[in-house]
Coordinates of C-alpha atoms in Angstrom, one line a residue:
Chain O
M1 CA -23.5 0.4 13.5
N2 CA -22.9 3.6 15.4
P3 CA -23.1 6.6 13.0
V4 CA -20.7 8.7 15.2
S5 CA -18.0 6.0 15.2
D6 CA -18.7 5.5 11.5
L7 CA -18.2 9.1 10.8
K8 CA -15.0 9.2 12.9
Y9 CA -13.5 6.2 11.1
F10 CA -14.5 7.6 7.7
L11 CA -12.8 10.9 8.5
E12 CA -9.7 9.2 9.8
V13 CA -9.5 7.1 6.6
S14 CA -10.3 10.0 4.3
I15 CA -7.7 12.4 5.8
T16 CA -5.0 9.7 5.8
T17 CA -5.8 8.8 2.2
F18 CA -6.0 12.4 0.9
V19 CA -2.7 13.4 2.6
S20 CA -0.8 10.3 1.7
F21 CA -1.8 10.6 -2.0
N22 CA -0.9 14.3 -2.1
L23 CA 2.4 13.7 -0.4
L24 CA 3.4 11.0 -2.9
Y25 CA 2.2 13.1 -5.8
V26 CA 4.3 16.0 -4.7
I27 CA 7.3 13.8 -4.3
W28 CA 6.7 12.3 -7.7
I29 CA 6.3 15.6 -9.4
F30 CA 9.4 17.1 -7.8
F31 CA 11.9 14.3 -8.1
I32 CA 10.7 12.4 -11.1
I33 CA 8.7 14.4 -13.5
S34 CA 11.5 17.0 -14.0
S35 CA 13.7 14.3 -15.6
E36 CA 10.9 12.9 -17.8
T37 CA 9.2 15.9 -19.3
A38 CA 12.2 16.9 -21.3
S39 CA 11.5 14.3 -24.1
G40 CA 7.7 14.7 -24.0
F41 CA 5.4 13.0 -21.4
N42 CA 4.0 9.6 -22.3
G43 CA 3.3 8.4 -18.8
S44 CA 5.7 8.2 -16.0
I45 CA 8.1 5.3 -15.8
M46 CA 7.9 5.4 -12.0
Y47 CA 4.5 6.6 -10.8
V48 CA 4.9 6.7 -7.0
P49 CA 1.3 7.7 -6.1
H50 CA 0.0 4.3 -7.3
A51 CA 1.3 3.0 -3.9
A52 CA -1.2 5.3 -2.1
R53 CA -4.1 3.7 -4.2
V54 CA -3.0 0.2 -3.5
I55 CA -2.3 0.6 0.2
T56 CA -5.4 2.7 1.1
I57 CA -7.8 0.4 -0.8
C58 CA -6.2 -2.8 0.5
Y59 CA -6.1 -1.7 4.1
F60 CA -9.1 0.6 4.5
G61 CA -11.4 -0.9 1.9
I62 CA -14.1 1.1 0.2
A63 CA -14.0 3.8 2.9
A64 CA -10.9 5.3 1.1
I65 CA -12.6 5.7 -2.3
P66 CA -14.2 9.2 -1.9
A67 CA -11.0 10.7 -0.5
L68 CA -8.9 9.0 -3.2
F69 CA -11.1 10.3 -6.0
A70 CA -10.9 13.8 -4.4
A71 CA -7.2 13.6 -4.1
H72 CA -6.9 12.6 -7.8
V73 CA -8.9 15.5 -8.9
F74 CA -7.2 17.9 -6.6
C75 CA -3.7 16.8 -7.5
T76 CA -4.2 16.8 -11.2
F77 CA -6.2 20.0 -11.2
V78 CA -4.1 22.1 -8.8
I79 CA -0.6 20.6 -8.6
G80 CA -0.4 19.0 -12.0
D81 CA -1.8 22.1 -13.7
A82 CA 1.0 24.2 -12.1
Y83 CA 3.6 21.9 -13.8
G84 CA 1.8 21.9 -17.1
L85 CA 0.7 18.3 -16.8
N86 CA -3.1 18.8 -16.9
N87 CA -4.2 19.4 -20.5
L88 CA -7.5 17.4 -20.1
L89 CA -11.0 18.7 -20.2
L90 CA -12.9 18.7 -16.9
I91 CA -15.0 15.7 -18.0
D92 CA -11.9 13.7 -19.0
L93 CA -10.2 14.7 -15.8
L94 CA -13.1 13.3 -13.8
G95 CA -13.3 10.2 -16.0
T96 CA -9.6 9.4 -15.7
S97 CA -9.6 10.1 -12.0
F98 CA -12.6 7.8 -11.5
L99 CA -10.9 5.0 -13.4
S100 CA -7.6 5.5 -11.5
T101 CA -9.5 5.4 -8.2
I102 CA -11.4 2.2 -8.8
C103 CA -8.7 0.3 -10.6
V104 CA -7.4 -1.3 -7.4
F105 CA -11.0 -2.1 -6.4
I106 CA -11.7 -3.8 -9.8
A107 CA -8.4 -5.7 -9.6
L108 CA -9.3 -7.0 -6.1
Y109 CA -12.6 -8.2 -7.4
A110 CA -10.9 -9.8 -10.4
M111 CA -8.6 -11.6 -8.0
A112 CA -11.5 -12.6 -5.9
G113 CA -12.9 -14.2 -9.0
L114 CA -9.7 -16.2 -9.3
G115 CA -10.0 -17.3 -5.7
F116 CA -7.9 -14.8 -3.8
K117 CA -10.1 -12.8 -1.5
L118 CA -9.5 -9.9 0.7
K119 CA -11.3 -9.6 4.0
T120 CA -11.5 -5.8 4.0
L121 CA -13.8 -5.8 1.0
P122 CA -17.5 -6.3 1.3
F123 CA -20.1 -7.7 -1.2
Y124 CA -18.8 -11.2 -1.5
K125 CA -19.2 -14.2 0.7
F126 CA -16.3 -16.1 2.3
T127 CA -16.3 -19.8 2.3
K128 CA -14.0 -22.4 3.7
D129 CA -12.3 -22.8 0.3
S130 CA -11.5 -19.1 0.0
I131 CA -7.9 -18.2 -0.1
Y132 CA -7.5 -14.9 1.9
L133 CA -5.0 -12.3 0.9
D134 CA -2.8 -11.6 3.9
L135 CA -2.2 -7.9 4.4
R136 CA 0.8 -8.6 6.5
N137 CA 2.5 -10.4 3.6
H138 CA 4.2 -8.0 1.2
K139 CA 4.1 -10.5 -1.6
H140 CA 0.4 -10.4 -1.6
I141 CA 0.4 -6.6 -1.7
I142 CA 2.9 -6.8 -4.7
M143 CA 0.5 -9.2 -6.4
V144 CA -2.4 -6.7 -5.9
T145 CA -0.1 -4.0 -7.3
V146 CA 0.6 -6.0 -10.5
F147 CA -3.1 -6.7 -11.1
S148 CA -4.2 -3.2 -10.4
A149 CA -1.4 -1.7 -12.6
A150 CA -2.7 -3.9 -15.4
V151 CA -6.3 -2.8 -14.9
H152 CA -5.3 0.8 -14.5
S153 CA -3.2 0.9 -17.7
L154 CA -5.7 -1.0 -19.7
S155 CA -8.7 1.0 -18.6
L156 CA -6.9 4.3 -19.2
Y157 CA -5.6 3.2 -22.6
V158 CA -9.2 2.3 -23.7
Y159 CA -10.6 5.5 -22.3
N160 CA -7.9 7.6 -24.0
S161 CA -8.5 5.8 -27.3
L162 CA -12.3 6.2 -27.1
R163 CA -12.1 9.9 -26.2
A164 CA -9.4 10.5 -28.8
I165 CA -6.9 11.8 -26.2
S166 CA -4.1 9.4 -27.1
S167 CA -3.8 6.0 -28.7
N168 CA -0.1 5.6 -28.2
P169 CA 0.6 2.0 -27.1
E170 CA 3.8 3.3 -25.4
M171 CA 1.6 5.1 -22.9
F172 CA 0.0 1.7 -21.9
I173 CA 3.4 0.1 -21.4
R174 CA 4.7 3.0 -19.4
F175 CA 1.6 3.2 -17.2
F176 CA 1.8 -0.5 -16.5
V177 CA 5.6 -0.5 -15.7
G178 CA 5.5 2.9 -14.0
D179 CA 2.7 1.9 -11.6
I180 CA 4.5 -1.3 -10.5
L181 CA 7.9 0.3 -10.1
G182 CA 6.5 3.3 -8.3
T183 CA 4.6 1.2 -5.8
L184 CA 7.6 -1.1 -5.2
V185 CA 9.9 1.8 -4.7
T186 CA 7.5 3.4 -2.2
I187 CA 6.9 0.3 -0.2
F188 CA 10.6 -0.6 0.0
T189 CA 11.6 3.0 0.8
L190 CA 9.1 3.0 3.7
S191 CA 10.4 -0.3 4.9
F192 CA 14.0 1.0 4.9
M193 CA 12.9 4.2 6.7
I194 CA 11.2 2.2 9.4
F195 CA 14.5 0.2 9.8
A196 CA 16.6 3.3 9.8
F197 CA 14.6 5.5 12.1
F198 CA 12.4 3.4 14.3
R199 CA 14.3 0.2 15.0
E200 CA 15.8 0.1 18.5
R201 CA 19.6 -0.6 18.5
Chain F
M1 CA -72.3 0.8 -17.6
A2 CA -69.4 0.7 -15.2
E3 CA -67.3 3.8 -14.9
W4 CA -64.1 1.8 -14.9
S5 CA -63.2 -0.2 -18.0
I6 CA -61.9 -3.1 -15.8
A7 CA -64.6 -3.0 -13.2
L8 CA -65.0 -6.0 -10.9
P9 CA -67.9 -8.2 -12.1
W10 CA -69.3 -8.9 -8.6
K11 CA -69.0 -7.5 -5.2
G12 CA -67.7 -10.7 -3.6
S13 CA -64.4 -10.5 -5.4
I14 CA -63.3 -7.7 -3.2
W15 CA -61.2 -9.0 -0.3
A16 CA -62.7 -8.5 3.1
T17 CA -59.3 -8.0 4.6
V18 CA -56.1 -6.7 3.0
S19 CA -52.8 -8.5 3.5
R20 CA -51.1 -7.8 6.7
V21 CA -47.6 -8.2 5.1
R22 CA -46.3 -4.7 4.6
I23 CA -43.1 -4.0 2.7
P24 CA -41.2 -1.7 5.0
V25 CA -39.9 1.6 3.8
S26 CA -36.2 1.4 2.7
P27 CA -33.9 2.9 5.3
P28 CA -32.4 6.3 4.4
F29 CA -29.1 6.1 2.5
E30 CA -26.3 7.0 5.0
F31 CA -23.2 8.0 3.1
F32 CA -20.7 7.3 5.9
T33 CA -22.3 4.0 7.0
F34 CA -22.3 2.8 3.4
F35 CA -18.5 3.3 3.1
V36 CA -17.8 1.9 6.5
Q37 CA -19.4 -1.5 6.0
N38 CA -16.1 -3.4 5.4
I39 CA -14.8 -6.1 7.6
D40 CA -11.4 -6.0 9.3
I41 CA -8.7 -8.6 9.3
K42 CA -10.1 -10.6 12.2
G43 CA -13.6 -10.6 10.8
N44 CA -15.1 -8.0 13.1
K45 CA -17.8 -5.9 11.5
M46 CA -16.5 -2.6 12.7
P47 CA -13.1 -1.8 11.3
D48 CA -10.4 -0.3 13.5
F49 CA -8.2 2.4 12.0
K50 CA -5.3 1.8 14.3
K51 CA -5.3 -1.9 13.7
Q52 CA -5.3 -1.4 10.0
L53 CA -2.3 0.9 10.3
T54 CA -0.5 -1.6 12.5
T55 CA -1.1 -4.3 9.9
F56 CA 0.5 -2.0 7.3
V57 CA 3.6 -1.4 9.5
Q58 CA 3.8 -5.1 10.2
M59 CA 3.9 -5.7 6.4
L60 CA 6.8 -3.2 6.1
R61 CA 8.6 -5.0 8.9
N62 CA 8.2 -8.3 7.1
I63 CA 10.1 -6.8 4.2
E64 CA 12.9 -6.0 6.6
D65 CA 12.9 -9.6 7.9
E66 CA 12.8 -10.9 4.3
F67 CA 15.9 -9.0 3.3
K68 CA 17.6 -9.6 6.6
L69 CA 18.3 -5.9 7.2
H70 CA 18.8 -6.5 10.9
S71 CA 20.7 -9.8 10.7
L72 CA 23.5 -8.5 13.0
T73 CA 22.8 -8.8 16.8
P74 CA 23.6 -5.7 19.0
N75 CA 27.0 -7.3 20.0
E76 CA 27.9 -7.9 16.4
Q77 CA 26.9 -4.4 15.5
A78 CA 29.1 -3.1 18.4
V79 CA 32.1 -5.0 17.0
F80 CA 31.4 -4.0 13.5
Y81 CA 31.1 -0.3 14.3
T82 CA 34.3 -0.4 16.3
I83 CA 36.1 -1.7 13.2
L84 CA 34.3 0.9 11.1
K85 CA 35.4 3.7 13.5
S86 CA 39.1 2.8 13.2
N87 CA 39.8 4.2 9.8
D88 CA 42.0 1.6 8.3
V89 CA 42.9 -1.4 10.4
C90 CA 42.2 -2.5 13.9
N91 CA 43.6 -5.1 16.2
I92 CA 41.5 -7.4 18.4
S93 CA 42.7 -5.9 21.7
K94 CA 41.4 -2.5 20.7
I95 CA 38.0 -4.1 19.8
V96 CA 37.8 -5.8 23.2
D97 CA 38.6 -2.5 25.0
E98 CA 36.3 -0.3 23.0
S99 CA 33.3 -2.7 22.7
G100 CA 33.4 -3.8 26.4
L101 CA 32.9 -7.4 25.4
S102 CA 34.9 -10.5 26.5
R103 CA 37.7 -11.6 24.3
S104 CA 36.0 -15.0 23.6
T105 CA 32.8 -13.2 22.5
V106 CA 34.8 -10.9 20.2
Y107 CA 36.6 -13.9 18.6
K108 CA 33.3 -15.7 18.0
I109 CA 31.8 -12.5 16.4
L110 CA 34.8 -11.9 14.3
R111 CA 34.6 -15.4 12.9
K112 CA 30.9 -14.9 12.1
L113 CA 31.6 -11.6 10.4
E114 CA 34.5 -13.1 8.4
D115 CA 32.1 -15.9 7.3
S116 CA 29.6 -13.3 6.2
N117 CA 32.3 -11.7 4.1
L118 CA 32.1 -8.4 5.9
I119 CA 35.6 -8.3 7.4
E120 CA 39.0 -9.9 6.8
A121 CA 41.6 -10.9 9.4
F122 CA 45.3 -11.4 8.9
Q123 CA 48.3 -11.8 11.1
S124 CA 50.2 -8.7 12.3
E125 CA 53.7 -8.3 10.8
S126 CA 55.1 -6.6 13.9
D127 CA 53.5 -9.0 16.5
K128 CA 52.8 -12.5 15.3
R129 CA 50.4 -13.2 18.2
E130 CA 48.1 -10.3 17.2
S131 CA 45.5 -10.4 14.5
I132 CA 44.6 -7.3 12.4
V133 CA 41.1 -6.9 11.3
S134 CA 39.8 -4.7 8.4
L135 CA 36.6 -4.2 6.6
K136 CA 36.1 -5.9 3.4
V137 CA 33.5 -3.4 2.0

């Protein structure tokens, strides 16, 4: 391991992760939240930034975690606060951000327990019987999305109940559906954009 | 009386030599190195940022292939756009002239587009030898 190349790689991954999450958060807050806050906010039905979590953790591994956590805190504390979305205490803000950051990580390890392993993640051994998740296959990414949305919504629901923030089951459902829909919309939009702008005719 | 409560009973119990096996000092925790210990797609220890991004773009292109977004060949696209450009209806001679393709190629392409339900062809009322083509969408 070369510390200089490690640092270079870490910075590349961190900047990409931070910028992509912020970008998706801003898009989400501009285009989606304005139509949802009218009837009270119980979790977005299409949470676009979840795509940044799934994609960065899947493709960059644990190197993306610090930047993702920083992006969560920054977006909620600075941008979300400006739109009146942040009514959490600092400790809860950090707690929910931490859970949101590691939800994909936990989901991937849960999937590894079921036999679907991802080569970009360390800490477990690969055997000949392991089924590898193929990062070139969008169906595998969608599977990770569904698992991570389940982990995310469940962990946040438990956290919110324990901390007496909210125990509304609607929030759990909306988080689950919103994460899946948001990720799908982002991935498909990016795919169509690549087709529209970069495909040679 | 011995000063230590668990004093050794006799001098011979003291080892003449201590063990040469030393537990090494743990390496310093390097933040960046810890987070860069993942393994890339091909199993290399050092991950490559560009390769990871390329894999992501490849995944997006696979979605394209899955949904057959680019199922039309360049010649088919040329014919389709020629029909699209002529506002209402268009005859085959015009397509041949504007697309620069041979008449036989244009006929083959029109048949394929008709099978794909993208266009419809019908006989011209003024000239029975000519076919008129229009978009179905």
